[in-house]
mmCIF file of C-alpha atoms in Angstrom:
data_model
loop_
_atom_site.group_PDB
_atom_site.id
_atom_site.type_symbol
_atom_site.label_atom_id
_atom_site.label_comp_id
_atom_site.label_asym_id
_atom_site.label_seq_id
_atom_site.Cartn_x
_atom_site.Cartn_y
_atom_site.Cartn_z
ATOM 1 C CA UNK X 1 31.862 140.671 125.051
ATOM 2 C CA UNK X 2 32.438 143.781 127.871
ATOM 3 C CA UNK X 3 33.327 140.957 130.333
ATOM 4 C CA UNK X 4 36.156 139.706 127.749
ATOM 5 C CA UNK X 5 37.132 143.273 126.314
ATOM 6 C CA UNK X 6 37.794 144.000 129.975
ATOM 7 C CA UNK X 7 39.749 140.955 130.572
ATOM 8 C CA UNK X 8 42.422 141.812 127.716
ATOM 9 C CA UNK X 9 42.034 145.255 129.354
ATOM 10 C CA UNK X 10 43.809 144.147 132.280
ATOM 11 C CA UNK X 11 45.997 141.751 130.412
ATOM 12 C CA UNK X 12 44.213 138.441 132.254
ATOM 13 C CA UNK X 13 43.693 137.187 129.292
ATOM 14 C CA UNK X 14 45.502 133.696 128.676
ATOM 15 C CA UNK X 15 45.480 131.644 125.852
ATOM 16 C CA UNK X 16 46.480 127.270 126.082
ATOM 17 C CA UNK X 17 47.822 127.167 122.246
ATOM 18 C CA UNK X 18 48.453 123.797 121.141
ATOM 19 C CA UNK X 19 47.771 121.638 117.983
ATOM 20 C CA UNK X 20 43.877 121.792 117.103
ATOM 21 C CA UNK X 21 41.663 119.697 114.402
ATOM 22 C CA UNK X 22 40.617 122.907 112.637
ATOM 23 C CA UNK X 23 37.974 121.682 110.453
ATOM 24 C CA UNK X 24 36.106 120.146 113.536
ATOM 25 C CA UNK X 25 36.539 123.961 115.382
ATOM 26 C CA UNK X 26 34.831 124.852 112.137
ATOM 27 C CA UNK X 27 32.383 122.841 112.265
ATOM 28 C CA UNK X 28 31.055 122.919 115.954
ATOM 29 C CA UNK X 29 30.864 126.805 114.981
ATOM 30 C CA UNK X 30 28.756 126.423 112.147
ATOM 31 C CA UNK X 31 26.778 123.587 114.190
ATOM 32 C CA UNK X 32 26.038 125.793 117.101
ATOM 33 C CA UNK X 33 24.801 128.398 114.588
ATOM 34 C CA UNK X 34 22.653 126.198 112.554
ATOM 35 C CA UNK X 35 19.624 127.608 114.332
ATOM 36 C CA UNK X 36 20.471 130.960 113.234
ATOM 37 C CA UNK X 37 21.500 130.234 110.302
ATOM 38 C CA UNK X 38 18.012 128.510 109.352
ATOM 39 C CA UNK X 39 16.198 130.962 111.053
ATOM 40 C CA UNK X 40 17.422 133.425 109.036
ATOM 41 C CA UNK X 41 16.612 131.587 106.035
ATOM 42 C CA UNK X 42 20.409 131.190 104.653
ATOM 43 C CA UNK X 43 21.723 128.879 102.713
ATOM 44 C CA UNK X 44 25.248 127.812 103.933
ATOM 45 C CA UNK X 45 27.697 126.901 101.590
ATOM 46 C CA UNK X 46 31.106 125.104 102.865
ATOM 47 C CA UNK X 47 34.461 124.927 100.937
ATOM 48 C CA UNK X 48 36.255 122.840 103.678
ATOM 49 C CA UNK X 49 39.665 121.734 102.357
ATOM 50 C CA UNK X 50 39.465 117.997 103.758
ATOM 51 C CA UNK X 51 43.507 117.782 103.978
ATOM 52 C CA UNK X 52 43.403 120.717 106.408
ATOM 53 C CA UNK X 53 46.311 121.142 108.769
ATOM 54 C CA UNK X 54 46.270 121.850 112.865
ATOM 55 C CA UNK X 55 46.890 124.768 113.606
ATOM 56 C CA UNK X 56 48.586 126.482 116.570
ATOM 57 C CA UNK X 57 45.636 128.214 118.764
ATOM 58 C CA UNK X 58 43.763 127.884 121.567
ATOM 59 C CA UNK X 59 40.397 125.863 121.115
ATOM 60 C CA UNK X 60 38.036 128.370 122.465
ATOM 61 C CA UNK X 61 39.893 131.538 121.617
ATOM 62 C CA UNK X 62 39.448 129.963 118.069
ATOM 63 C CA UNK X 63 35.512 129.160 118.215
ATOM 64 C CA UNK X 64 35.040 132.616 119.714
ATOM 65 C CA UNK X 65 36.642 134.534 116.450
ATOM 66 C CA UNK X 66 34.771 132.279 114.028
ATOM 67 C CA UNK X 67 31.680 132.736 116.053
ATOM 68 C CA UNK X 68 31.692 136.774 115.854
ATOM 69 C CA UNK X 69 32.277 136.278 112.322
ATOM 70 C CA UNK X 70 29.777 133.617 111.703
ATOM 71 C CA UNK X 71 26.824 135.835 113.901
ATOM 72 C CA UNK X 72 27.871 139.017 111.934
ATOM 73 C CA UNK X 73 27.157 137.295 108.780
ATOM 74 C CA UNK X 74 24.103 136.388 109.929
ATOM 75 C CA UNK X 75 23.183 139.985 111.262
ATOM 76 C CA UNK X 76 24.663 141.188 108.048
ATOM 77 C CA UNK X 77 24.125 139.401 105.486
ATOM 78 C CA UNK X 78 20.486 137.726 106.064
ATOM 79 C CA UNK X 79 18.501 139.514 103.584
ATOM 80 C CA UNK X 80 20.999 138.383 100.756
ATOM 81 C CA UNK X 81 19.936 135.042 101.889
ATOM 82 C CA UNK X 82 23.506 133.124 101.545
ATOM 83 C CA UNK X 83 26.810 132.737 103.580
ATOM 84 C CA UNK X 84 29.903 130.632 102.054
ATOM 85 C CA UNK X 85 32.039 129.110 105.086
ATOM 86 C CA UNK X 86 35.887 128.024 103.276
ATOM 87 C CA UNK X 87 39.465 127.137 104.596
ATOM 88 C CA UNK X 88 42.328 126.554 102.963
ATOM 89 C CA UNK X 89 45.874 125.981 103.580
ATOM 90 C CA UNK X 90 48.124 129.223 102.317
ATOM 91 C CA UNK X 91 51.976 130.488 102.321
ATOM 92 C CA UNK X 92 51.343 133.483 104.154
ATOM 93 C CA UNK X 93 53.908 135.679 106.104
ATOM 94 C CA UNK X 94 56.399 133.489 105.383
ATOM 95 C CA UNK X 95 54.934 130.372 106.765
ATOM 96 C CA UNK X 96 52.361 127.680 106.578
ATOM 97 C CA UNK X 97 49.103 128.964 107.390
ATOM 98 C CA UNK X 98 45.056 128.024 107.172
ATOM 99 C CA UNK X 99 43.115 130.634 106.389
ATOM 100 C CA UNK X 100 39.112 130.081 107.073
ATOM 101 C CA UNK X 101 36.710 132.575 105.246
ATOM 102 C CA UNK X 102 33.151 133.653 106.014
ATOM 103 C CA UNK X 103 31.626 135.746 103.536
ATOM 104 C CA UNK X 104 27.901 136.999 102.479
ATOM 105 C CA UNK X 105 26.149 138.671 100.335
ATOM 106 C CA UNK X 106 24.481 141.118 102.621
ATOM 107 C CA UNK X 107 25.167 145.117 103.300
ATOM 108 C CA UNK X 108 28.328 145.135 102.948
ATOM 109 C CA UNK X 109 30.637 147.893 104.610
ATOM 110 C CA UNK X 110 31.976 151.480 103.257
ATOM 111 C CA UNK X 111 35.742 152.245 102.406
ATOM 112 C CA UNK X 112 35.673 155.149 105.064
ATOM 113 C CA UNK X 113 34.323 152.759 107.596
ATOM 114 C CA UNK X 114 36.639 149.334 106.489
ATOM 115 C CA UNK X 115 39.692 150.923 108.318
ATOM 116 C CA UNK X 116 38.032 151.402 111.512
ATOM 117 C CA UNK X 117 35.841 148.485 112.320
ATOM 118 C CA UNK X 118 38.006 146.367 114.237
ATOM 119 C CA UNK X 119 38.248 149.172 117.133
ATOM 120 C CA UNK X 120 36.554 148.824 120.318
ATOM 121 C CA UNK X 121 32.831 150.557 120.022
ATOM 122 C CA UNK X 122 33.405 151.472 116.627
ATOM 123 C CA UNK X 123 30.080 150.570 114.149
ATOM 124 C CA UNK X 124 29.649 151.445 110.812
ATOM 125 C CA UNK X 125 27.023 154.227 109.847
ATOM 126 C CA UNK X 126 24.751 151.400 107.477
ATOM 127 C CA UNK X 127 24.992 149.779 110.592
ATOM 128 C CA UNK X 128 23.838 151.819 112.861
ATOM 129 C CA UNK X 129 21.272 153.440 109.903
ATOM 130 C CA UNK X 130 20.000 149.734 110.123
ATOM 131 C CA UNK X 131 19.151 149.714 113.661
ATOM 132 C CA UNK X 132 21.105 146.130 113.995
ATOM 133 C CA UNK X 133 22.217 145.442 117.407
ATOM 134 C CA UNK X 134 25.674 145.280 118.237
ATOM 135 C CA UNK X 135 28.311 146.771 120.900
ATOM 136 C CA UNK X 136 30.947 147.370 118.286
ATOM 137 C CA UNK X 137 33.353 144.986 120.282
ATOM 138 C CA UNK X 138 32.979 141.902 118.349
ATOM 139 C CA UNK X 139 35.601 142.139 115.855
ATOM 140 C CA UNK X 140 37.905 144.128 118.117
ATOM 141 C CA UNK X 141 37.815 141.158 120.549
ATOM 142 C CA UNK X 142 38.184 138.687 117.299
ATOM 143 C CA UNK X 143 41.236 140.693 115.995
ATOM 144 C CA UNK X 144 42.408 140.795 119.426
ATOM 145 C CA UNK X 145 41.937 136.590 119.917
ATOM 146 C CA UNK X 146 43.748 135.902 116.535
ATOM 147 C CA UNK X 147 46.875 138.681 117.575
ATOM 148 C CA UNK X 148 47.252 136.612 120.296
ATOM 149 C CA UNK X 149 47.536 132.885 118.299
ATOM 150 C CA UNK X 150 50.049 135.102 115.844
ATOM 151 C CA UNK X 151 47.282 135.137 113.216
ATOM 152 C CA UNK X 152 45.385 137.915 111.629
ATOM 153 C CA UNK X 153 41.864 138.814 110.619
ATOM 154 C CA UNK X 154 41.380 140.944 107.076
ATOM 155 C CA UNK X 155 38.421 142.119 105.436
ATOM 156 C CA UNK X 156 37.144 142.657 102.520
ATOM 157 C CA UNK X 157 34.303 144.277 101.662
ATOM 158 C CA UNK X 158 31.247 146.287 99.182
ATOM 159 C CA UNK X 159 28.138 148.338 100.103
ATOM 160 C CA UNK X 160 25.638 146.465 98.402
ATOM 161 C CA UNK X 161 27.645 143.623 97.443
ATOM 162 C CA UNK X 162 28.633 141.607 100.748
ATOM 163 C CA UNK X 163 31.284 141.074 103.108
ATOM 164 C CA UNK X 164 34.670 139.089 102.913
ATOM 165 C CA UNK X 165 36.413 138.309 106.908
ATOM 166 C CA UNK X 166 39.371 135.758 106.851
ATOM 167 C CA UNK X 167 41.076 134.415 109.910
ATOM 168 C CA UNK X 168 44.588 132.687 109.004
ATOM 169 C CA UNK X 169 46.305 131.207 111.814
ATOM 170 C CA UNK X 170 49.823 129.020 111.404
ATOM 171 C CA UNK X 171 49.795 125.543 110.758
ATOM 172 C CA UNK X 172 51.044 123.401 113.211
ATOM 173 C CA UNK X 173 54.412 122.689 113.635
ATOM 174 C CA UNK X 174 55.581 126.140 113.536
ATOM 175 C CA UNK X 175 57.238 127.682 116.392
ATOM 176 C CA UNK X 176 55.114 128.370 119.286
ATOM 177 C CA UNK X 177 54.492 130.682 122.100
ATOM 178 C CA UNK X 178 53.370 129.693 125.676
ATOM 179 C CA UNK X 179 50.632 132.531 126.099
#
């Protein structure tokens, strides 16, 4: 994650957007993670919209957002025991979009800390009170990836109550750019 926060740094950073099978990005993420997942003792539940559209991204810079957000629910949101993986097609910002959501049941985040998570180095005080690991670059680089494929991450979240983190990126056939 320093290696690729670096990168962007510098502006090296390039992205090969094209037309991608979104549902089969989602699941080689949630395949790789089955390990962790199991070991964790979640239970995964998928909402998988089988008339998904491509998107516009670029294949890895896609699998490395969903992965942070996959792992943190994992880190997260073991001890509530669950994870719910969805994606949907949505109008959003006026234009066909996919928006894939990873939510738990786990710690959740506070209000004062919801506005600053997705800066570099920043963590939360329940999770640093926890003792999780983390760099606090994770969702920086994630918000960063899905800038650069014109998509978004938001959040959502609850002390006590869970975590909400939705990637939408357009639907293919949308205007592109080259980097």
């Amino acid at each position: 994650q320093i290696l690729l926060f670096s990168a962007g740094k510098q502006n090296t950073a390039r992205y090969n957007l094209q037309p991608l099978d979104i549902a089969s990005v989602i699941e080689g993420v949630l395949r790789d993670n089955a390990p962790g997942i199991t070991s964790a003792g979640m239970t995964l539940e998928r909402a998988i919209d089988p008339e998904l559209p491509h998107v516009i991204g670029d294949g890895g810079a896609v699998a490395r957002c969903l992965e942070n957000l996959v792992s943190n629910a994992i880190k997260y949101g073991a001890q509530a025991g669950w994870m719910r993986v969805s994606a949907s097609s949505v109008n959003g910002r006026n234009r066909p979009e996919v928006a894939i959501t990873v939510e738990d049941r786990g710690m959740g985040i506070a209000s004062s800390d919801l506005r600053r998570i997705f800066e570099p180095f920043y963590r939360g005080k329940a999770a640093q009170d926890s003792q999780i690991h983390g760099t606090g670059l994770g969702l920086s680089l994630a918000r960063k990836l899905a800038h650069a494929m014109r998509g978004e991450i938001l959040v959502e979240s609850e002390p006590g109550r869970g975590s909400r983190f939705t990637l939408t990126l357009p639907a293919a056939g949308m205007p592109t750019v080259t980097e």
